[in-house]
Amino acid sequence: HKDLLSGAWGNDIPVIVGGNSFEGLFSYQLVRNDPWALKNFHNILPREVRETSSLEGQDLLVRRLKKLYFNNEMQVSMEMFEALNIFSHRQIWHDTHRFILARQSYGPKTPTYLYRFDFDSPHFNQFRRLVCGDRVRGVAHADELSYLFYNIIASKLDKSSMEYKTIERMVGMWTSFASSGNPNCPELGCTKWEPVQPMESTVEKCFNISHDLEMRELPEAECLAVWDTFYPRESLF
């Protein structure tokens, strides 16, 4: 609960937080069988926003969403993957962004390591395969877990594969963080995962984990800045 963030004991310890590059794929089964979800833009607004906005205010926010994602305030419906992209931001990435804002405000001297998992394996991104089948690509919610923990649906890998290398990187980072509070480890080579810095531009830098590793501005940042405007500044965190 955001009311607990200002005094949370976690403000004094390093934290890893992040998400995957196409989180919204977790709603694939729901959305593909529900034409209503592709047309009802008002339902995308977070409940706390709907409850504090008039109908006219909600209409304004929906037009803002349509302008952002379609450059068309009169858009009447979405394609399935367009909706899933919006759900990525609405249901996962904006809350993560709000948590980063809280950490910057309430624990500015404590390291916060933000990751964006973007390794799109055709056969080892297990959650996406379970939910979406083998024809859909993208890095879904929970896909990174098979790279951190062996599980019953994980397949054996060739040790020369990029999937195996990604496992070595992920396990290296997380075990290093668990032991020292810093995820940097030999498996990263010359790449360094830097903690989030004070955001003068309001854009977070994340550690993007794909075939290559890099610190980069969070690709979702432009959209998240628009979602910020749905809330009074003091209500974001």
PDB file of C-alpha atoms in Angstrom:
ATOM      1  CA  HIS A   1       0.000   0.000   0.000  1.00  0.00           C
ATOM      2  CA  LYS A   2       1.406   3.382  -0.991  1.00  0.00           C
ATOM      3  CA  ASP A   3       0.597   4.900   2.417  1.00  0.00           C
ATOM      4  CA  LEU A   4       3.287   2.643   3.918  1.00  0.00           C
ATOM      5  CA  LEU A   5       6.013   3.598   1.433  1.00  0.00           C
ATOM      6  CA  SER A   6       7.293   6.710   3.174  1.00  0.00           C
ATOM      7  CA  GLY A   7       8.266   4.834   6.335  1.00  0.00           C
ATOM      8  CA  ALA A   8       8.966   1.380   4.912  1.00  0.00           C
ATOM      9  CA  TRP A   9      11.945  -0.429   6.440  1.00  0.00           C
ATOM     10  CA  GLY A  10      12.947  -1.398   2.902  1.00  0.00           C
ATOM     11  CA  ASN A  11      13.907   2.213   2.212  1.00  0.00           C
ATOM     12  CA  ASP A  12      17.166   1.483   4.017  1.00  0.00           C
ATOM     13  CA  ILE A  13      18.179  -1.615   2.044  1.00  0.00           C
ATOM     14  CA  PRO A  14      19.113  -2.141  -1.627  1.00  0.00           C
ATOM     15  CA  VAL A  15      16.325  -3.457  -3.819  1.00  0.00           C
ATOM     16  CA  ILE A  16      16.047  -5.094  -7.255  1.00  0.00           C
ATOM     17  CA  VAL A  17      12.782  -4.330  -9.073  1.00  0.00           C
ATOM     18  CA  GLY A  18      11.755  -4.640 -12.682  1.00  0.00           C
ATOM     19  CA  GLY A  19       9.612  -6.303 -15.270  1.00  0.00           C
ATOM     20  CA  ASN A  20       9.490  -7.891 -18.686  1.00  0.00           C
ATOM     21  CA  SER A  21       9.232  -6.182 -22.054  1.00  0.00           C
ATOM     22  CA  PHE A  22       5.752  -7.494 -22.938  1.00  0.00           C
ATOM     23  CA  GLU A  23       4.120  -8.052 -19.570  1.00  0.00           C
ATOM     24  CA  GLY A  24       0.622  -7.761 -21.005  1.00  0.00           C
ATOM     25  CA  LEU A  25       0.844 -11.119 -22.746  1.00  0.00           C
ATOM     26  CA  PHE A  26      -0.426 -12.630 -19.488  1.00  0.00           C
ATOM     27  CA  SER A  27      -3.897 -11.392 -20.554  1.00  0.00           C
ATOM     28  CA  TYR A  28      -3.709 -13.089 -23.970  1.00  0.00           C
ATOM     29  CA  GLN A  29      -6.337 -15.755 -23.261  1.00  0.00           C
ATOM     30  CA  LEU A  30      -8.722 -13.254 -21.711  1.00  0.00           C
ATOM     31  CA  VAL A  31      -8.493 -10.597 -24.401  1.00  0.00           C
ATOM     32  CA  ARG A  32      -8.543 -12.789 -27.513  1.00  0.00           C
ATOM     33  CA  ASN A  33     -11.978 -14.134 -26.547  1.00  0.00           C
ATOM     34  CA  ASP A  34     -13.481 -10.837 -25.411  1.00  0.00           C
ATOM     35  CA  PRO A  35     -14.347  -8.263 -28.106  1.00  0.00           C
ATOM     36  CA  TRP A  36     -15.769  -6.039 -25.348  1.00  0.00           C
ATOM     37  CA  ALA A  37     -12.294  -5.594 -23.860  1.00  0.00           C
ATOM     38  CA  LEU A  38     -11.027  -4.256 -27.196  1.00  0.00           C
ATOM     39  CA  LYS A  39     -13.657  -1.520 -27.323  1.00  0.00           C
ATOM     40  CA  ASN A  40     -14.200  -0.464 -23.727  1.00  0.00           C
ATOM     41  CA  PHE A  41     -11.426   2.058 -23.192  1.00  0.00           C
ATOM     42  CA  HIS A  42     -12.972   3.355 -19.969  1.00  0.00           C
ATOM     43  CA  ASN A  43     -12.375  -0.036 -18.370  1.00  0.00           C
ATOM     44  CA  ILE A  44      -8.623   0.456 -18.875  1.00  0.00           C
ATOM     45  CA  LEU A  45      -8.605   3.359 -16.435  1.00  0.00           C
ATOM     46  CA  PRO A  46      -7.399   2.193 -13.007  1.00  0.00           C
ATOM     47  CA  ARG A  47     -10.230   1.800 -10.518  1.00  0.00           C
ATOM     48  CA  GLU A  48      -8.779   4.406  -8.173  1.00  0.00           C
ATOM     49  CA  VAL A  49      -8.761   6.890 -11.059  1.00  0.00           C
ATOM     50  CA  ARG A  50     -12.340   6.084 -12.088  1.00  0.00           C
ATOM     51  CA  GLU A  51     -13.559   6.431  -8.521  1.00  0.00           C
ATOM     52  CA  THR A  52     -12.126   9.948  -8.169  1.00  0.00           C
ATOM     53  CA  SER A  53     -13.064  11.255 -11.624  1.00  0.00           C
ATOM     54  CA  SER A  54     -16.333  12.511 -13.045  1.00  0.00           C
ATOM     55  CA  LEU A  55     -17.650  10.946 -16.236  1.00  0.00           C
ATOM     56  CA  GLU A  56     -16.419  13.996 -18.117  1.00  0.00           C
ATOM     57  CA  GLY A  57     -13.021  13.617 -16.486  1.00  0.00           C
ATOM     58  CA  GLN A  58     -12.880   9.962 -17.455  1.00  0.00           C
ATOM     59  CA  ASP A  59     -13.740  10.871 -21.040  1.00  0.00           C
ATOM     60  CA  LEU A  60     -10.815  13.301 -21.058  1.00  0.00           C
ATOM     61  CA  LEU A  61      -8.425  10.668 -19.752  1.00  0.00           C
ATOM     62  CA  VAL A  62      -9.618   8.124 -22.319  1.00  0.00           C
ATOM     63  CA  ARG A  63      -9.011  10.646 -25.095  1.00  0.00           C
ATOM     64  CA  ARG A  64      -5.516  11.151 -23.677  1.00  0.00           C
ATOM     65  CA  LEU A  65      -4.929   7.392 -23.846  1.00  0.00           C
ATOM     66  CA  LYS A  66      -6.144   7.199 -27.428  1.00  0.00           C
ATOM     67  CA  LYS A  67      -3.919  10.109 -28.409  1.00  0.00           C
ATOM     68  CA  LEU A  68      -0.920   8.434 -26.774  1.00  0.00           C
ATOM     69  CA  TYR A  69      -1.319   4.955 -28.220  1.00  0.00           C
ATOM     70  CA  PHE A  70      -3.100   5.623 -31.532  1.00  0.00           C
ATOM     71  CA  ASN A  71      -2.568   9.322 -32.220  1.00  0.00           C
ATOM     72  CA  ASN A  72      -6.330   9.417 -32.682  1.00  0.00           C
ATOM     73  CA  GLU A  73      -8.658  10.644 -29.948  1.00  0.00           C
ATOM     74  CA  MET A  74     -11.624   9.130 -31.794  1.00  0.00           C
ATOM     75  CA  GLN A  75     -10.237   5.562 -31.914  1.00  0.00           C
ATOM     76  CA  VAL A  76     -13.160   3.156 -31.391  1.00  0.00           C
ATOM     77  CA  SER A  77     -11.372  -0.174 -30.833  1.00  0.00           C
ATOM     78  CA  MET A  78      -7.999  -1.868 -30.483  1.00  0.00           C
ATOM     79  CA  GLU A  79      -6.272  -4.820 -32.021  1.00  0.00           C
ATOM     80  CA  MET A  80      -5.496  -7.544 -29.509  1.00  0.00           C
ATOM     81  CA  PHE A  81      -1.762  -6.888 -29.244  1.00  0.00           C
ATOM     82  CA  GLU A  82      -2.368  -3.137 -29.027  1.00  0.00           C
ATOM     83  CA  ALA A  83      -4.573  -3.784 -26.007  1.00  0.00           C
ATOM     84  CA  LEU A  84      -2.007  -6.122 -24.453  1.00  0.00           C
ATOM     85  CA  ASN A  85       0.664  -3.444 -24.858  1.00  0.00           C
ATOM     86  CA  ILE A  86      -1.531  -0.973 -22.982  1.00  0.00           C
ATOM     87  CA  PHE A  87      -2.145  -3.577 -20.279  1.00  0.00           C
ATOM     88  CA  SER A  88       1.642  -3.963 -19.906  1.00  0.00           C
ATOM     89  CA  HIS A  89       1.867  -0.329 -18.889  1.00  0.00           C
ATOM     90  CA  ARG A  90      -1.380  -0.078 -16.974  1.00  0.00           C
ATOM     91  CA  GLN A  91      -1.060  -3.242 -14.891  1.00  0.00           C
ATOM     92  CA  ILE A  92       2.678  -3.685 -14.368  1.00  0.00           C
ATOM     93  CA  TRP A  93       5.038  -0.978 -15.552  1.00  0.00           C
ATOM     94  CA  HIS A  94       3.255   2.066 -14.159  1.00  0.00           C
ATOM     95  CA  ASP A  95       3.131   0.600 -10.659  1.00  0.00           C
ATOM     96  CA  THR A  96       6.817  -0.267 -10.969  1.00  0.00           C
ATOM     97  CA  HIS A  97       7.510   3.300 -12.065  1.00  0.00           C
ATOM     98  CA  ARG A  98       5.556   4.646  -9.073  1.00  0.00           C
ATOM     99  CA  PHE A  99       7.626   2.443  -6.763  1.00  0.00           C
ATOM    100  CA  ILE A 100      10.807   3.866  -8.287  1.00  0.00           C
ATOM    101  CA  LEU A 101       9.500   7.387  -7.663  1.00  0.00           C
ATOM    102  CA  ALA A 102       8.827   6.445  -4.040  1.00  0.00           C
ATOM    103  CA  ARG A 103      12.317   5.001  -3.608  1.00  0.00           C
ATOM    104  CA  GLN A 104      13.843   8.151  -5.062  1.00  0.00           C
ATOM    105  CA  SER A 105      11.859  10.256  -2.627  1.00  0.00           C
ATOM    106  CA  TYR A 106      12.015   8.165   0.566  1.00  0.00           C
ATOM    107  CA  GLY A 107      15.311   6.308   0.132  1.00  0.00           C
ATOM    108  CA  PRO A 108      17.372   8.420  -2.268  1.00  0.00           C
ATOM    109  CA  LYS A 109      20.717   7.235  -0.902  1.00  0.00           C
ATOM    110  CA  THR A 110      19.802   3.538  -1.003  1.00  0.00           C
ATOM    111  CA  PRO A 111      20.524   1.680  -4.272  1.00  0.00           C
ATOM    112  CA  THR A 112      17.529   0.681  -6.377  1.00  0.00           C
ATOM    113  CA  TYR A 113      18.404  -1.602  -9.287  1.00  0.00           C
ATOM    114  CA  LEU A 114      15.840  -1.529 -12.090  1.00  0.00           C
ATOM    115  CA  TYR A 115      15.857  -4.278 -14.718  1.00  0.00           C
ATOM    116  CA  ARG A 116      13.889  -4.867 -17.922  1.00  0.00           C
ATOM    117  CA  PHE A 117      14.015  -8.500 -19.024  1.00  0.00           C
ATOM    118  CA  ASP A 118      13.902  -8.612 -22.814  1.00  0.00           C
ATOM    119  CA  PHE A 119      15.346 -11.997 -23.778  1.00  0.00           C
ATOM    120  CA  ASP A 120      12.883 -13.473 -26.289  1.00  0.00           C
ATOM    121  CA  SER A 121      13.630 -17.170 -26.668  1.00  0.00           C
ATOM    122  CA  PRO A 122      11.380 -19.103 -29.079  1.00  0.00           C
ATOM    123  CA  HIS A 123      11.381 -22.174 -26.833  1.00  0.00           C
ATOM    124  CA  PHE A 124      12.483 -21.256 -23.292  1.00  0.00           C
ATOM    125  CA  ASN A 125      10.136 -18.389 -22.395  1.00  0.00           C
ATOM    126  CA  GLN A 126       7.914 -20.842 -20.630  1.00  0.00           C
ATOM    127  CA  PHE A 127       5.052 -18.715 -19.337  1.00  0.00           C
ATOM    128  CA  ARG A 128       4.447 -17.137 -22.753  1.00  0.00           C
ATOM    129  CA  ARG A 129       4.359 -20.588 -24.364  1.00  0.00           C
ATOM    130  CA  LEU A 130       1.841 -21.841 -21.796  1.00  0.00           C
ATOM    131  CA  VAL A 131      -0.455 -18.837 -22.157  1.00  0.00           C
ATOM    132  CA  CYS A 132      -0.034 -17.905 -25.809  1.00  0.00           C
ATOM    133  CA  GLY A 133       1.183 -21.029 -27.600  1.00  0.00           C
ATOM    134  CA  ASP A 134       4.199 -21.352 -29.870  1.00  0.00           C
ATOM    135  CA  ARG A 135       3.252 -18.821 -32.560  1.00  0.00           C
ATOM    136  CA  VAL A 136       3.387 -15.703 -30.376  1.00  0.00           C
ATOM    137  CA  ARG A 137       6.665 -13.997 -29.560  1.00  0.00           C
ATOM    138  CA  GLY A 138       7.539 -11.506 -26.839  1.00  0.00           C
ATOM    139  CA  VAL A 139       8.751 -11.608 -23.242  1.00  0.00           C
ATOM    140  CA  ALA A 140       5.719 -12.187 -21.055  1.00  0.00           C
ATOM    141  CA  HIS A 141       5.061 -11.746 -17.371  1.00  0.00           C
ATOM    142  CA  ALA A 142       6.994 -14.402 -15.383  1.00  0.00           C
ATOM    143  CA  ASP A 143       9.150 -15.482 -18.350  1.00  0.00           C
ATOM    144  CA  GLU A 144      12.324 -14.576 -16.476  1.00  0.00           C
ATOM    145  CA  LEU A 145      11.617 -17.115 -13.739  1.00  0.00           C
ATOM    146  CA  SER A 146      12.825 -20.085 -15.783  1.00  0.00           C
ATOM    147  CA  TYR A 147      16.167 -18.299 -16.120  1.00  0.00           C
ATOM    148  CA  LEU A 148      16.470 -17.981 -12.356  1.00  0.00           C
ATOM    149  CA  PHE A 149      14.968 -21.222 -11.035  1.00  0.00           C
ATOM    150  CA  TYR A 150      14.843 -24.699 -12.517  1.00  0.00           C
ATOM    151  CA  ASN A 151      11.211 -25.796 -12.820  1.00  0.00           C
ATOM    152  CA  ILE A 152       9.169 -28.677 -14.123  1.00  0.00           C
ATOM    153  CA  ILE A 153       8.418 -27.067 -17.493  1.00  0.00           C
ATOM    154  CA  ALA A 154      12.020 -26.045 -18.210  1.00  0.00           C
ATOM    155  CA  SER A 155      13.815 -28.018 -20.906  1.00  0.00           C
ATOM    156  CA  LYS A 156      17.476 -29.046 -20.963  1.00  0.00           C
ATOM    157  CA  LEU A 157      19.761 -26.583 -22.693  1.00  0.00           C
ATOM    158  CA  ASP A 158      22.963 -26.778 -24.646  1.00  0.00           C
ATOM    159  CA  LYS A 159      25.612 -25.009 -22.597  1.00  0.00           C
ATOM    160  CA  SER A 160      26.689 -23.072 -25.698  1.00  0.00           C
ATOM    161  CA  SER A 161      23.192 -21.611 -26.196  1.00  0.00           C
ATOM    162  CA  MET A 162      22.192 -18.012 -25.551  1.00  0.00           C
ATOM    163  CA  GLU A 163      19.498 -19.293 -23.208  1.00  0.00           C
ATOM    164  CA  TYR A 164      22.121 -20.988 -21.040  1.00  0.00           C
ATOM    165  CA  LYS A 165      24.277 -17.857 -21.100  1.00  0.00           C
ATOM    166  CA  THR A 166      21.254 -15.842 -19.983  1.00  0.00           C
ATOM    167  CA  ILE A 167      20.718 -18.265 -17.099  1.00  0.00           C
ATOM    168  CA  GLU A 168      24.344 -17.808 -16.054  1.00  0.00           C
ATOM    169  CA  ARG A 169      23.924 -14.033 -16.160  1.00  0.00           C
ATOM    170  CA  MET A 170      20.657 -14.025 -14.231  1.00  0.00           C
ATOM    171  CA  VAL A 171      21.804 -16.425 -11.531  1.00  0.00           C
ATOM    172  CA  GLY A 172      25.084 -14.533 -11.273  1.00  0.00           C
ATOM    173  CA  MET A 173      23.347 -11.189 -10.792  1.00  0.00           C
ATOM    174  CA  TRP A 174      20.760 -12.378  -8.302  1.00  0.00           C
ATOM    175  CA  THR A 175      23.175 -14.395  -6.164  1.00  0.00           C
ATOM    176  CA  SER A 176      25.647 -11.517  -6.157  1.00  0.00           C
ATOM    177  CA  PHE A 177      22.880  -9.171  -5.021  1.00  0.00           C
ATOM    178  CA  ALA A 178      21.757 -11.604  -2.320  1.00  0.00           C
ATOM    179  CA  SER A 179      25.265 -11.839  -0.901  1.00  0.00           C
ATOM    180  CA  SER A 180      26.447  -8.243  -1.264  1.00  0.00           C
ATOM    181  CA  GLY A 181      23.522  -5.967  -2.148  1.00  0.00           C
ATOM    182  CA  ASN A 182      25.100  -5.352  -5.570  1.00  0.00           C
ATOM    183  CA  PRO A 183      24.102  -7.397  -8.673  1.00  0.00           C
ATOM    184  CA  ASN A 184      27.283  -6.752 -10.639  1.00  0.00           C
ATOM    185  CA  CYS A 185      29.207  -9.969 -11.198  1.00  0.00           C
ATOM    186  CA  PRO A 186      31.797 -11.521 -13.539  1.00  0.00           C
ATOM    187  CA  GLU A 187      29.069 -12.950 -15.785  1.00  0.00           C
ATOM    188  CA  LEU A 188      28.263  -9.419 -16.991  1.00  0.00           C
ATOM    189  CA  GLY A 189      31.695  -8.924 -18.526  1.00  0.00           C
ATOM    190  CA  CYS A 190      32.482  -5.243 -18.925  1.00  0.00           C
ATOM    191  CA  THR A 191      28.837  -4.166 -18.644  1.00  0.00           C
ATOM    192  CA  LYS A 192      27.834  -2.533 -15.369  1.00  0.00           C
ATOM    193  CA  TRP A 193      24.351  -2.458 -13.850  1.00  0.00           C
ATOM    194  CA  GLU A 194      24.017   0.975 -12.278  1.00  0.00           C
ATOM    195  CA  PRO A 195      21.377   1.847  -9.687  1.00  0.00           C
ATOM    196  CA  VAL A 196      18.653   4.316 -10.589  1.00  0.00           C
ATOM    197  CA  GLN A 197      19.905   7.881 -10.357  1.00  0.00           C
ATOM    198  CA  PRO A 198      17.895  10.962  -9.339  1.00  0.00           C
ATOM    199  CA  MET A 199      15.574  11.567 -12.278  1.00  0.00           C
ATOM    200  CA  GLU A 200      15.879  15.188 -13.337  1.00  0.00           C
ATOM    201  CA  SER A 201      14.276  14.274 -16.659  1.00  0.00           C
ATOM    202  CA  THR A 202      11.760  11.931 -14.931  1.00  0.00           C
ATOM    203  CA  VAL A 203      13.115   9.104 -17.115  1.00  0.00           C
ATOM    204  CA  GLU A 204      14.480   6.024 -15.362  1.00  0.00           C
ATOM    205  CA  LYS A 205      17.491   4.195 -16.676  1.00  0.00           C
ATOM    206  CA  CYS A 206      17.077   0.439 -16.600  1.00  0.00           C
ATOM    207  CA  PHE A 207      19.377  -2.530 -17.067  1.00  0.00           C
ATOM    208  CA  ASN A 208      18.057  -4.112 -20.257  1.00  0.00           C
ATOM    209  CA  ILE A 209      18.673  -7.870 -20.312  1.00  0.00           C
ATOM    210  CA  SER A 210      18.543  -9.343 -23.817  1.00  0.00           C
ATOM    211  CA  HIS A 211      21.167 -10.960 -26.068  1.00  0.00           C
ATOM    212  CA  ASP A 212      23.169  -7.875 -25.169  1.00  0.00           C
ATOM    213  CA  LEU A 213      23.245  -6.157 -21.790  1.00  0.00           C
ATOM    214  CA  GLU A 214      22.999  -2.395 -21.538  1.00  0.00           C
ATOM    215  CA  MET A 215      21.996   0.518 -19.365  1.00  0.00           C
ATOM    216  CA  ARG A 216      19.375   2.481 -21.289  1.00  0.00           C
ATOM    217  CA  GLU A 217      16.472   4.807 -20.738  1.00  0.00           C
ATOM    218  CA  LEU A 218      13.366   2.799 -19.949  1.00  0.00           C
ATOM    219  CA  PRO A 219      11.603   2.391 -23.330  1.00  0.00           C
ATOM    220  CA  GLU A 220       8.203   2.624 -21.646  1.00  0.00           C
ATOM    221  CA  ALA A 221       9.040   5.970 -19.998  1.00  0.00           C
ATOM    222  CA  GLU A 222       7.173   8.210 -22.467  1.00  0.00           C
ATOM    223  CA  CYS A 223       3.962   6.267 -21.960  1.00  0.00           C
ATOM    224  CA  LEU A 224       4.405   6.082 -18.195  1.00  0.00           C
ATOM    225  CA  ALA A 225       4.743   9.866 -18.025  1.00  0.00           C
ATOM    226  CA  VAL A 226       1.253  10.148 -19.517  1.00  0.00           C
ATOM    227  CA  TRP A 227      -0.125   7.653 -17.011  1.00  0.00           C
ATOM    228  CA  ASP A 228       1.403   9.868 -14.290  1.00  0.00           C
ATOM    229  CA  THR A 229      -0.935  12.675 -15.365  1.00  0.00           C
ATOM    230  CA  PHE A 230      -3.954  10.574 -14.366  1.00  0.00           C
ATOM    231  CA  TYR A 231      -3.051  11.195 -10.721  1.00  0.00           C
ATOM    232  CA  PRO A 232      -2.390  14.264  -8.611  1.00  0.00           C
ATOM    233  CA  ARG A 233       1.392  14.371  -8.062  1.00  0.00           C
ATOM    234  CA  GLU A 234       0.995  13.722  -4.334  1.00  0.00           C
ATOM    235  CA  SER A 235      -1.054  10.593  -5.060  1.00  0.00           C
ATOM    236  CA  LEU A 236       1.523   8.875  -7.259  1.00  0.00           C
ATOM    237  CA  PHE A 237       3.518   7.565  -4.273  1.00  0.00           C
TER     238      PHE A 237
END
